[in-house]
Coordinates of N, CA, C and O and ligand atoms in Angstrom, one line a residue:
M1 N -9.9 -33.9 3.4 CA -10.5 -32.5 3.3 C -9.8 -31.7 2.2 O -8.6 -31.8 2.0
A2 N -10.6 -31.0 1.4 CA -10.1 -30.2 0.3 C -9.2 -29.1 0.8 O -9.4 -28.5 1.8
K3 N -8.0 -28.9 0.0 CA -7.1 -27.9 0.4 C -7.5 -26.5 -0.1 O -7.7 -26.4 -1.3
T4 N -7.7 -25.5 0.8 CA -8.2 -24.2 0.3 C -6.9 -23.4 -0.2 O -5.9 -23.5 0.4
K5 N -7.1 -22.7 -1.3 CA -6.0 -21.9 -1.9 C -5.8 -20.7 -1.0 O -6.8 -20.0 -0.6
A6 N -4.5 -20.3 -0.6 CA -4.3 -19.2 0.2 C -4.7 -17.9 -0.5 O -4.6 -17.8 -1.7
L7 N -5.2 -17.0 0.3 CA -5.7 -15.7 -0.3 C -4.5 -14.8 -0.6 O -3.4 -14.9 0.1
P8 N -4.6 -13.9 -1.6 CA -3.4 -13.1 -2.0 C -3.3 -11.9 -1.0 O -4.2 -11.6 -0.3
I9 N -2.1 -11.3 -1.1 CA -1.9 -10.0 -0.4 C -2.4 -8.9 -1.4 O -2.0 -9.0 -2.6
Y10 N -3.2 -8.0 -1.0 CA -3.6 -6.9 -1.9 C -2.6 -5.8 -1.7 O -2.3 -5.4 -0.6
V11 N -2.1 -5.3 -2.8 CA -1.2 -4.1 -2.9 C -2.0 -3.0 -3.6 O -2.2 -3.1 -4.8
L12 N -2.5 -2.0 -2.8 CA -3.4 -1.0 -3.4 C -2.7 0.4 -3.4 O -2.0 0.8 -2.5
N13 N -2.8 1.0 -4.6 CA -2.1 2.3 -4.8 C -3.1 3.4 -5.2 O -4.0 3.2 -6.0
G14 N -2.9 4.6 -4.6 CA -3.9 5.7 -4.8 C -3.5 6.6 -5.9 O -2.6 6.3 -6.8
P15 N -4.1 7.8 -5.9 CA -4.1 8.7 -7.1 C -2.7 9.1 -7.5 O -1.8 9.4 -6.7
N16 N -2.5 9.2 -8.8 CA -1.4 9.7 -9.5 C -0.2 8.7 -9.5 O 0.8 9.0 -10.3
L17 N -0.3 7.7 -8.8 CA 0.9 6.8 -8.8 C 1.1 6.0 -10.1 O 2.1 5.5 -10.4
N18 N 0.1 6.1 -11.0 CA 0.2 5.5 -12.3 C 1.3 6.3 -13.1 O 1.8 5.8 -14.1
L19 N 1.6 7.5 -12.7 CA 2.5 8.4 -13.4 C 4.0 8.2 -12.9 O 4.9 8.9 -13.4
L20 N 4.1 7.3 -12.0 CA 5.4 7.2 -11.3 C 6.6 6.8 -12.3 O 6.3 6.1 -13.3
G21 N 7.7 7.4 -12.0 CA 8.9 7.1 -12.9 C 9.1 8.2 -14.0 O 10.1 8.2 -14.6
R22 N 8.1 9.0 -14.1 CA 8.2 10.1 -15.2 C 8.6 11.4 -14.6 O 9.0 12.3 -15.4
R23 N 8.3 11.7 -13.3 CA 8.6 13.0 -12.7 C 9.2 12.8 -11.3 O 8.9 11.8 -10.7
E24 N 9.9 13.8 -10.9 CA 10.5 13.9 -9.5 C 11.1 12.6 -9.0 O 10.8 12.1 -7.9
P25 N 12.1 12.0 -9.8 CA 12.7 10.8 -9.4 C 13.5 10.9 -8.1 O 13.7 10.0 -7.3
E26 N 14.0 12.2 -7.8 CA 14.8 12.4 -6.6 C 13.9 12.3 -5.4 O 14.4 12.0 -4.3
I27 N 12.6 12.4 -5.5 CA 11.7 12.3 -4.4 C 11.1 10.9 -4.3 O 11.0 10.2 -3.2
Y28 N 10.7 10.3 -5.5 CA 9.9 9.1 -5.5 C 10.7 7.9 -6.0 O 10.2 6.8 -6.0
G29 N 11.9 8.1 -6.5 CA 12.7 7.1 -7.2 C 12.3 7.0 -8.6 O 11.4 7.7 -9.1
S30 N 13.1 6.2 -9.4 CA 12.9 6.2 -10.8 C 12.0 5.0 -11.3 O 11.7 4.9 -12.5
A31 N 11.7 4.1 -10.5 CA 10.9 2.9 -10.9 C 9.5 3.3 -11.3 O 8.9 4.2 -10.6
T32 N 9.0 2.7 -12.3 CA 7.5 2.8 -12.7 C 6.7 1.9 -11.8 O 7.3 1.0 -11.1
L33 N 5.4 2.1 -11.7 CA 4.6 1.2 -10.9 C 4.6 -0.2 -11.4 O 4.6 -1.1 -10.6
A34 N 4.7 -0.4 -12.8 CA 4.8 -1.7 -13.3 C 6.0 -2.4 -12.9 O 6.0 -3.6 -12.6
E35 N 7.1 -1.7 -12.8 CA 8.4 -2.3 -12.3 C 8.3 -2.6 -10.8 O 8.8 -3.7 -10.4
I36 N 7.6 -1.8 -10.0 CA 7.4 -2.1 -8.6 C 6.6 -3.3 -8.5 O 6.9 -4.2 -7.7
E37 N 5.5 -3.4 -9.3 CA 4.7 -4.6 -9.2 C 5.5 -5.9 -9.4 O 5.3 -6.9 -8.7
K38 N 6.4 -5.9 -10.5 CA 7.2 -7.0 -10.8 C 8.0 -7.4 -9.5 O 8.1 -8.6 -9.2
E39 N 8.7 -6.4 -8.9 CA 9.5 -6.7 -7.7 C 8.7 -7.3 -6.6 O 9.1 -8.2 -5.9
V40 N 7.5 -6.7 -6.4 CA 6.6 -7.2 -5.3 C 6.2 -8.6 -5.5 O 6.2 -9.4 -4.6
V41 N 5.8 -8.9 -6.7 CA 5.3 -10.3 -7.1 C 6.4 -11.3 -6.8 O 6.2 -12.3 -6.2
A42 N 7.7 -10.9 -7.3 CA 8.8 -11.8 -7.1 C 9.1 -12.0 -5.6 O 9.4 -13.2 -5.2
Q43 N 9.1 -10.9 -4.8 CA 9.4 -11.1 -3.4 C 8.4 -11.9 -2.7 O 8.7 -12.7 -1.9
A44 N 7.1 -11.6 -3.0 CA 6.0 -12.4 -2.4 C 6.1 -13.9 -2.7 O 5.8 -14.7 -1.8
K45 N 6.5 -14.2 -3.9 CA 6.6 -15.6 -4.3 C 7.7 -16.3 -3.4 O 7.4 -17.4 -3.0
T46 N 8.8 -15.6 -3.1 CA 9.8 -16.2 -2.2 C 9.2 -16.5 -0.8 O 9.7 -17.4 -0.1
Q47 N 8.2 -15.8 -0.5 CA 7.6 -16.0 0.9 C 6.3 -16.9 0.8 O 5.6 -17.0 1.8
G48 N 6.0 -17.3 -0.4 CA 4.8 -18.2 -0.6 C 3.5 -17.5 -0.7 O 2.5 -18.1 -0.5
F49 N 3.5 -16.2 -1.1 CA 2.3 -15.4 -1.2 C 2.1 -15.0 -2.7 O 3.0 -14.7 -3.4
A50 N 0.8 -14.9 -3.0 CA 0.4 -14.3 -4.3 C 0.0 -12.8 -4.0 O -0.3 -12.4 -2.9
I51 N 0.0 -12.0 -5.1 CA -0.2 -10.6 -5.0 C -1.3 -10.2 -6.0 O -1.4 -10.6 -7.1
K52 N -2.2 -9.3 -5.5 CA -3.1 -8.6 -6.4 C -2.7 -7.1 -6.3 O -2.9 -6.5 -5.2
F53 N -2.2 -6.6 -7.4 CA -1.6 -5.3 -7.4 C -2.5 -4.3 -8.2 O -2.8 -4.6 -9.4
R54 N -2.9 -3.2 -7.6 CA -3.9 -2.3 -8.3 C -3.6 -0.9 -8.0 O -3.1 -0.5 -6.9
Q55 N -4.0 0.0 -8.9 CA -3.9 1.4 -8.7 C -5.2 2.1 -9.2 O -5.7 1.7 -10.3
T56 N -5.6 3.1 -8.5 CA -6.7 3.9 -9.0 C -6.6 5.4 -8.6 O -5.9 5.7 -7.6
N57 N -7.2 6.2 -9.4 CA -7.2 7.7 -9.1 C -8.4 8.1 -8.3 O -8.6 9.3 -8.1
H58 N -9.3 7.1 -7.9 CA -10.6 7.4 -7.4 C -10.7 6.9 -5.9 O -10.6 5.7 -5.7
E59 N -11.0 7.8 -5.0 CA -11.2 7.4 -3.6 C -12.2 6.3 -3.4 O -11.9 5.3 -2.6
G60 N -13.3 6.4 -4.0 CA -14.4 5.4 -3.8 C -14.0 4.0 -4.3 O -14.3 3.0 -3.7
V61 N -13.2 4.0 -5.3 CA -12.7 2.7 -5.9 C -11.7 2.0 -4.8 O -11.8 0.8 -4.6
L62 N -10.9 2.9 -4.3 CA -9.9 2.4 -3.3 C -10.7 1.8 -2.1 O -10.4 0.8 -1.5
I63 N -11.8 2.5 -1.7 CA -12.6 2.0 -0.6 C -13.3 0.7 -0.9 O -13.3 -0.2 -0.1
D64 N -13.8 0.6 -2.2 CA -14.4 -0.7 -2.6 C -13.4 -1.8 -2.5 O -13.7 -2.9 -2.1
W65 N -12.1 -1.5 -2.9 CA -11.1 -2.6 -2.9 C -10.8 -3.0 -1.5 O -10.5 -4.2 -1.2
L66 N -10.7 -2.0 -0.6 CA -10.4 -2.3 0.8 C -11.6 -3.2 1.4 O -11.3 -4.1 2.2
Q67 N -12.8 -2.9 1.0 CA -13.9 -3.7 1.5 C -13.9 -5.1 0.9 O -14.1 -6.1 1.6
E68 N -13.5 -5.2 -0.3 CA -13.3 -6.5 -1.0 C -12.2 -7.3 -0.3 O -12.4 -8.5 -0.1
A69 N -11.2 -6.6 0.1 CA -10.0 -7.3 0.8 C -10.4 -8.0 2.1 O -9.8 -9.0 2.4
R70 N -11.5 -7.5 2.7 CA -11.9 -8.1 4.0 C -12.2 -9.6 3.9 O -11.9 -10.4 4.8
T71 N -12.6 -10.0 2.7 CA -12.9 -11.5 2.5 C -12.0 -12.1 1.4 O -12.0 -13.3 1.3
K72 N -11.4 -11.3 0.6 CA -10.6 -11.9 -0.5 C -9.1 -11.8 -0.4 O -8.4 -12.2 -1.3
A73 N -8.6 -11.1 0.7 CA -7.2 -11.0 0.8 C -6.7 -11.5 2.2 O -7.6 -11.6 3.1
C74 N -5.4 -11.8 2.3 CA -4.9 -12.2 3.7 C -4.2 -11.0 4.4 O -3.9 -11.1 5.6
G75 N -4.0 -9.9 3.6 CA -3.4 -8.8 4.2 C -3.3 -7.7 3.1 O -3.5 -8.0 2.0
V76 N -3.0 -6.4 3.6 CA -3.0 -5.3 2.6 C -1.8 -4.5 2.8 O -1.4 -4.1 3.9
I77 N -1.2 -4.1 1.6 CA -0.2 -3.1 1.6 C -0.8 -1.9 0.8 O -1.4 -2.1 -0.3
L78 N -0.8 -0.7 1.5 CA -1.5 0.4 0.9 C -0.6 1.6 0.8 O -0.1 2.1 1.8
N79 N -0.5 2.2 -0.4 CA 0.1 3.5 -0.6 C -1.1 4.4 -1.0 O -1.6 4.4 -2.1
P80 N -1.6 5.1 0.0 CA -2.9 5.9 -0.2 C -2.6 7.2 -1.0 O -3.5 7.9 -1.4
A81 N -1.3 7.5 -1.3 CA -0.8 8.7 -2.0 C -1.4 9.9 -1.2 O -1.6 9.9 0.0
G82 N -1.9 10.9 -2.0 CA -2.4 12.1 -1.4 C -3.6 11.9 -0.5 O -3.8 12.7 0.5
L83 N -4.4 10.9 -0.7 CA -5.6 10.6 0.1 C -5.2 10.3 1.5 O -6.1 10.5 2.4
G84 N -4.0 9.8 1.8 CA -3.7 9.5 3.2 C -3.7 10.8 4.0 O -4.0 10.7 5.2
H85 N -3.5 11.9 3.4 CA -3.4 13.2 4.2 C -4.8 13.8 4.4 O -5.0 14.7 5.1
T86 N -5.8 13.3 3.7 CA -7.1 13.9 3.6 C -8.3 13.1 4.0 O -9.4 13.6 4.3
S87 N -8.2 11.8 3.8 CA -9.5 11.0 3.7 C -9.8 10.2 5.0 O -9.2 9.1 5.3
V88 N -10.8 10.7 5.7 CA -11.3 9.9 6.9 C -12.1 8.7 6.4 O -12.0 7.6 7.0
A89 N -12.7 8.8 5.2 CA -13.4 7.6 4.7 C -12.5 6.5 4.4 O -12.8 5.3 4.6
L90 N -11.3 6.8 3.9 CA -10.3 5.8 3.7 C -9.8 5.1 5.0 O -9.7 3.9 5.1
L91 N -9.6 6.0 6.0 CA -9.3 5.5 7.3 C -10.4 4.5 7.8 O -10.1 3.5 8.4
D92 N -11.6 4.9 7.7 CA -12.8 4.1 8.2 C -12.7 2.7 7.5 O -12.9 1.7 8.1
A93 N -12.4 2.7 6.2 CA -12.4 1.5 5.4 C -11.2 0.6 5.9 O -11.3 -0.6 6.1
C94 N -10.1 1.3 6.3 CA -8.9 0.5 6.8 C -9.2 -0.1 8.2 O -8.8 -1.2 8.5
R95 N -10.0 0.7 9.0 CA -10.3 0.2 10.3 C -11.2 -1.0 10.3 O -11.2 -1.8 11.2
M96 N -12.0 -1.1 9.2 CA -12.9 -2.3 9.1 C -12.2 -3.5 8.5 O -12.9 -4.6 8.4
L97 N -10.9 -3.4 8.2 CA -10.2 -4.5 7.5 C -10.1 -5.8 8.4 O -10.3 -6.9 7.9
D98 N -9.7 -5.7 9.6 CA -9.4 -6.8 10.4 C -8.4 -7.8 9.8 O -8.5 -9.0 9.9
L99 N -7.4 -7.2 9.1 CA -6.3 -7.9 8.5 C -5.1 -7.1 8.7 O -5.2 -5.9 8.9
P100 N -3.9 -7.7 8.7 CA -2.7 -6.9 8.8 C -2.6 -5.9 7.7 O -2.9 -6.2 6.5
L101 N -2.2 -4.7 8.0 CA -2.1 -3.6 7.1 C -0.8 -2.8 7.2 O -0.4 -2.4 8.3
V102 N -0.1 -2.7 6.1 CA 1.2 -2.0 6.0 C 1.0 -0.8 5.1 O 0.6 -0.9 3.9
E103 N 1.2 0.4 5.6 CA 1.1 1.6 4.8 C 2.5 1.9 4.3 O 3.5 1.8 5.0
V104 N 2.6 2.2 3.0 CA 3.9 2.5 2.4 C 3.8 3.9 1.7 O 2.8 4.2 1.1
H105 N 4.9 4.6 1.8 CA 5.1 5.8 1.0 C 6.5 5.7 0.4 O 7.5 5.4 1.1
L106 N 6.6 6.0 -0.9 CA 7.9 6.0 -1.6 C 8.8 7.0 -1.0 O 10.0 6.8 -0.8
S107 N 8.3 8.2 -0.8 CA 9.1 9.3 -0.3 C 9.0 9.3 1.3 O 8.3 8.5 1.9
N108 N 9.8 10.2 1.9 CA 9.7 10.4 3.3 C 8.9 11.7 3.6 O 9.5 12.8 3.5
P109 N 7.6 11.5 3.9 CA 6.8 12.7 4.0 C 7.2 13.6 5.1 O 6.9 14.8 5.1
F110 N 8.0 13.1 6.1 CA 8.5 13.9 7.2 C 9.6 14.9 6.8 O 9.9 15.9 7.5
K111 N 10.1 14.7 5.7 CA 11.2 15.5 5.1 C 10.6 16.6 4.2 O 11.4 17.3 3.6
R112 N 9.3 16.6 4.0 CA 8.7 17.4 3.0 C 7.8 18.4 3.6 O 8.0 18.9 4.7
E113 N 6.8 18.9 2.9 CA 5.9 19.9 3.4 C 5.1 19.4 4.6 O 4.8 18.3 4.8
R114 N 4.8 20.4 5.5 CA 4.2 20.1 6.7 C 2.9 19.3 6.5 O 2.5 18.4 7.3
Y115 N 2.1 19.7 5.5 CA 0.8 19.0 5.3 C 0.9 17.5 5.0 O -0.1 16.8 5.0
R116 N 2.1 17.1 4.6 CA 2.3 15.6 4.3 C 2.7 14.8 5.6 O 2.8 13.6 5.5
R117 N 2.9 15.5 6.7 CA 3.4 14.8 7.9 C 2.3 14.1 8.6 O 2.6 13.2 9.5
H118 N 1.0 14.4 8.3 CA 0.0 13.6 9.0 C -0.7 12.7 8.0 O -1.1 13.1 6.9
S119 N -0.8 11.4 8.4 CA -1.6 10.4 7.6 C -2.7 9.8 8.4 O -2.4 9.3 9.5
F120 N -3.9 9.9 7.9 CA -5.0 9.3 8.6 C -4.8 7.8 8.7 O -5.2 7.1 9.6
I121 N -4.2 7.2 7.6 CA -4.1 5.8 7.5 C -3.2 5.2 8.6 O -3.5 4.1 9.1
S122 N -2.2 6.0 9.1 CA -1.3 5.5 10.1 C -2.0 5.1 11.4 O -1.5 4.2 12.1
E123 N -3.2 5.7 11.6 CA -4.0 5.3 12.8 C -4.5 3.9 12.7 O -4.8 3.3 13.8
A124 N -4.6 3.3 11.5 CA -5.1 2.0 11.4 C -4.0 1.0 11.0 O -4.2 -0.2 11.0
A125 N -2.9 1.5 10.5 CA -1.8 0.6 10.0 C -1.1 -0.1 11.1 O -0.8 0.4 12.2
D126 N -0.7 -1.4 10.8 CA 0.2 -2.1 11.8 C 1.6 -1.7 11.7 O 2.4 -1.8 12.6
A127 N 2.0 -1.2 10.5 CA 3.4 -0.7 10.2 C 3.3 0.4 9.2 O 2.4 0.3 8.3
V128 N 4.3 1.3 9.2 CA 4.4 2.3 8.2 C 5.8 2.3 7.7 O 6.8 2.3 8.5
I129 N 6.0 2.3 6.4 CA 7.3 2.3 5.8 C 7.4 3.5 4.8 O 6.5 3.6 3.9
C130 N 8.4 4.3 5.0 CA 8.5 5.5 4.1 C 9.9 5.8 3.8 O 10.8 5.5 4.6
G131 N 10.1 6.5 2.6 CA 11.4 7.0 2.3 C 12.4 6.0 1.6 O 13.5 6.4 1.3
L132 N 11.9 4.8 1.3 CA 12.8 3.8 0.7 C 12.6 3.6 -0.8 O 13.1 2.7 -1.4
H133 N 11.8 4.5 -1.3 CA 11.4 4.4 -2.8 C 10.8 3.0 -3.0 O 10.1 2.5 -2.1
A134 N 11.1 2.4 -4.1 CA 10.5 1.1 -4.5 C 10.8 0.0 -3.4 O 10.0 -0.9 -3.2
D135 N 12.0 0.1 -2.8 CA 12.4 -1.0 -1.8 C 11.4 -1.0 -0.7 O 11.3 -2.0 0.0
G136 N 10.7 0.1 -0.4 CA 9.7 0.1 0.7 C 8.6 -0.9 0.4 O 8.1 -1.5 1.4
Y137 N 8.2 -1.1 -0.8 CA 7.1 -2.1 -1.1 C 7.7 -3.5 -0.9 O 6.9 -4.4 -0.4
V138 N 8.9 -3.7 -1.2 CA 9.5 -5.1 -1.0 C 9.6 -5.3 0.5 O 9.3 -6.4 1.0
A139 N 10.0 -4.3 1.3 CA 10.1 -4.4 2.7 C 8.7 -4.7 3.3 O 8.6 -5.4 4.3
A140 N 7.7 -4.1 2.7 CA 6.4 -4.2 3.2 C 5.9 -5.7 3.0 O 5.2 -6.2 3.9
V141 N 6.3 -6.3 1.9 CA 5.9 -7.7 1.7 C 6.6 -8.6 2.8 O 5.9 -9.4 3.4
D142 N 7.8 -8.3 3.1 CA 8.5 -9.1 4.1 C 7.8 -8.9 5.5 O 7.6 -9.8 6.2
A143 N 7.5 -7.6 5.8 CA 6.9 -7.3 7.1 C 5.5 -8.0 7.2 O 5.2 -8.6 8.2
L144 N 4.7 -7.9 6.1 CA 3.4 -8.5 6.1 C 3.5 -10.0 6.2 O 2.7 -10.6 7.0
S145 N 4.4 -10.6 5.5 CA 4.6 -12.0 5.5 C 4.9 -12.5 6.9 O 4.4 -13.5 7.4
A146 N 5.8 -11.7 7.6 CA 6.2 -12.1 9.0 C 4.9 -12.0 9.9 O 4.7 -12.8 10.8
M147 N 4.1 -10.9 9.7 CA 2.9 -10.8 10.6 C 2.0 -11.9 10.3 O 1.4 -12.4 11.3
L148 N 1.8 -12.3 9.1 CA 0.9 -13.4 8.7 C 1.3 -14.7 9.3 O 0.6 -15.5 9.8
K149 N 2.7 -14.9 9.2 CA 3.2 -16.2 9.8 C 3.1 -16.2 11.3 O 2.8 -17.3 11.9
D150 N 3.3 -15.1 11.9 CA 3.1 -14.9 13.4 C 1.6 -15.3 13.8 O 1.4 -15.9 14.8
R151 N 0.7 -14.7 13.0 CA -0.7 -15.0 13.3 C -1.1 -16.4 13.3 O -1.9 -16.9 14.0
K152 N -0.4 -17.2 12.3 CA -0.7 -18.6 12.1 C -0.1 -19.4 13.3 O -0.7 -20.4 13.7
A153 N 1.1 -19.0 13.8 CA 1.8 -19.7 14.8 C 1.1 -19.8 16.1 O 0.3 -19.0 16.5
Ligands
CA2_1 O1 5.6 9.1 -1.1 C1 4.6 8.6 -1.5 O2 4.5 7.4 -1.8 C2 3.3 9.5 -1.5 O3 2.2 8.6 -1.0 C3 3.1 9.9 -2.9 C4 1.9 10.9 -3.1 C5 2.1 12.1 -2.1 O4 1.0 12.9 -2.2 C6 2.3 11.6 -0.7 O5 2.5 12.7 0.1 C7 3.4 10.7 -0.6 C8 2.0 11.5 -4.5 C9 1.8 10.5 -5.6 C10 2.2 11.1 -6.9 O6 2.8 10.2 -7.7 C11 3.7 10.6 -8.6 C12 5.1 10.7 -8.3 C13 6.0 11.1 -9.3 C14 5.5 11.4 -10.5 C15 4.2 11.3 -10.8 C16 3.3 11.0 -9.8

């Protein structure tokens, strides 16, 4: 029987995260998104997973990628950025995933403004990691990898 290639983990990033590393390092850390991608790819490799790492400033694009993930990914790591606090449409797309989902925030939203304390995405996420800066993405890879290996067992 032909061996099927394992599907990648999708790492999806929302609005403004393309500017990471240039402002507010005390809140978000000093790594750029490109540096985070490198770390995530390296960590995933140690766990035997490939990564598709993307960022968009557009809600609809993020929804398209989540819909794509349903058939093209084995799991999703999502930093919804500001959309996590506002978007029911993004939550609906996450609910339709039927794949393990880890929500990541670089900062700790609970330490910040009140309006950042609620995330729609958390209602659909299997795990939420926040406040670890770039290390949170690496932790998310480990968490997702453990969930995927549990599912297989
Ligand atoms: O802590 C996170 O990862 C956030 O998802 C980042 C969002 C914020 O609205 C959420 O409350 C928490 C903001 C992303 C903005 O990204 C930049 C960070 C620093 C410099 C430029 C952009």
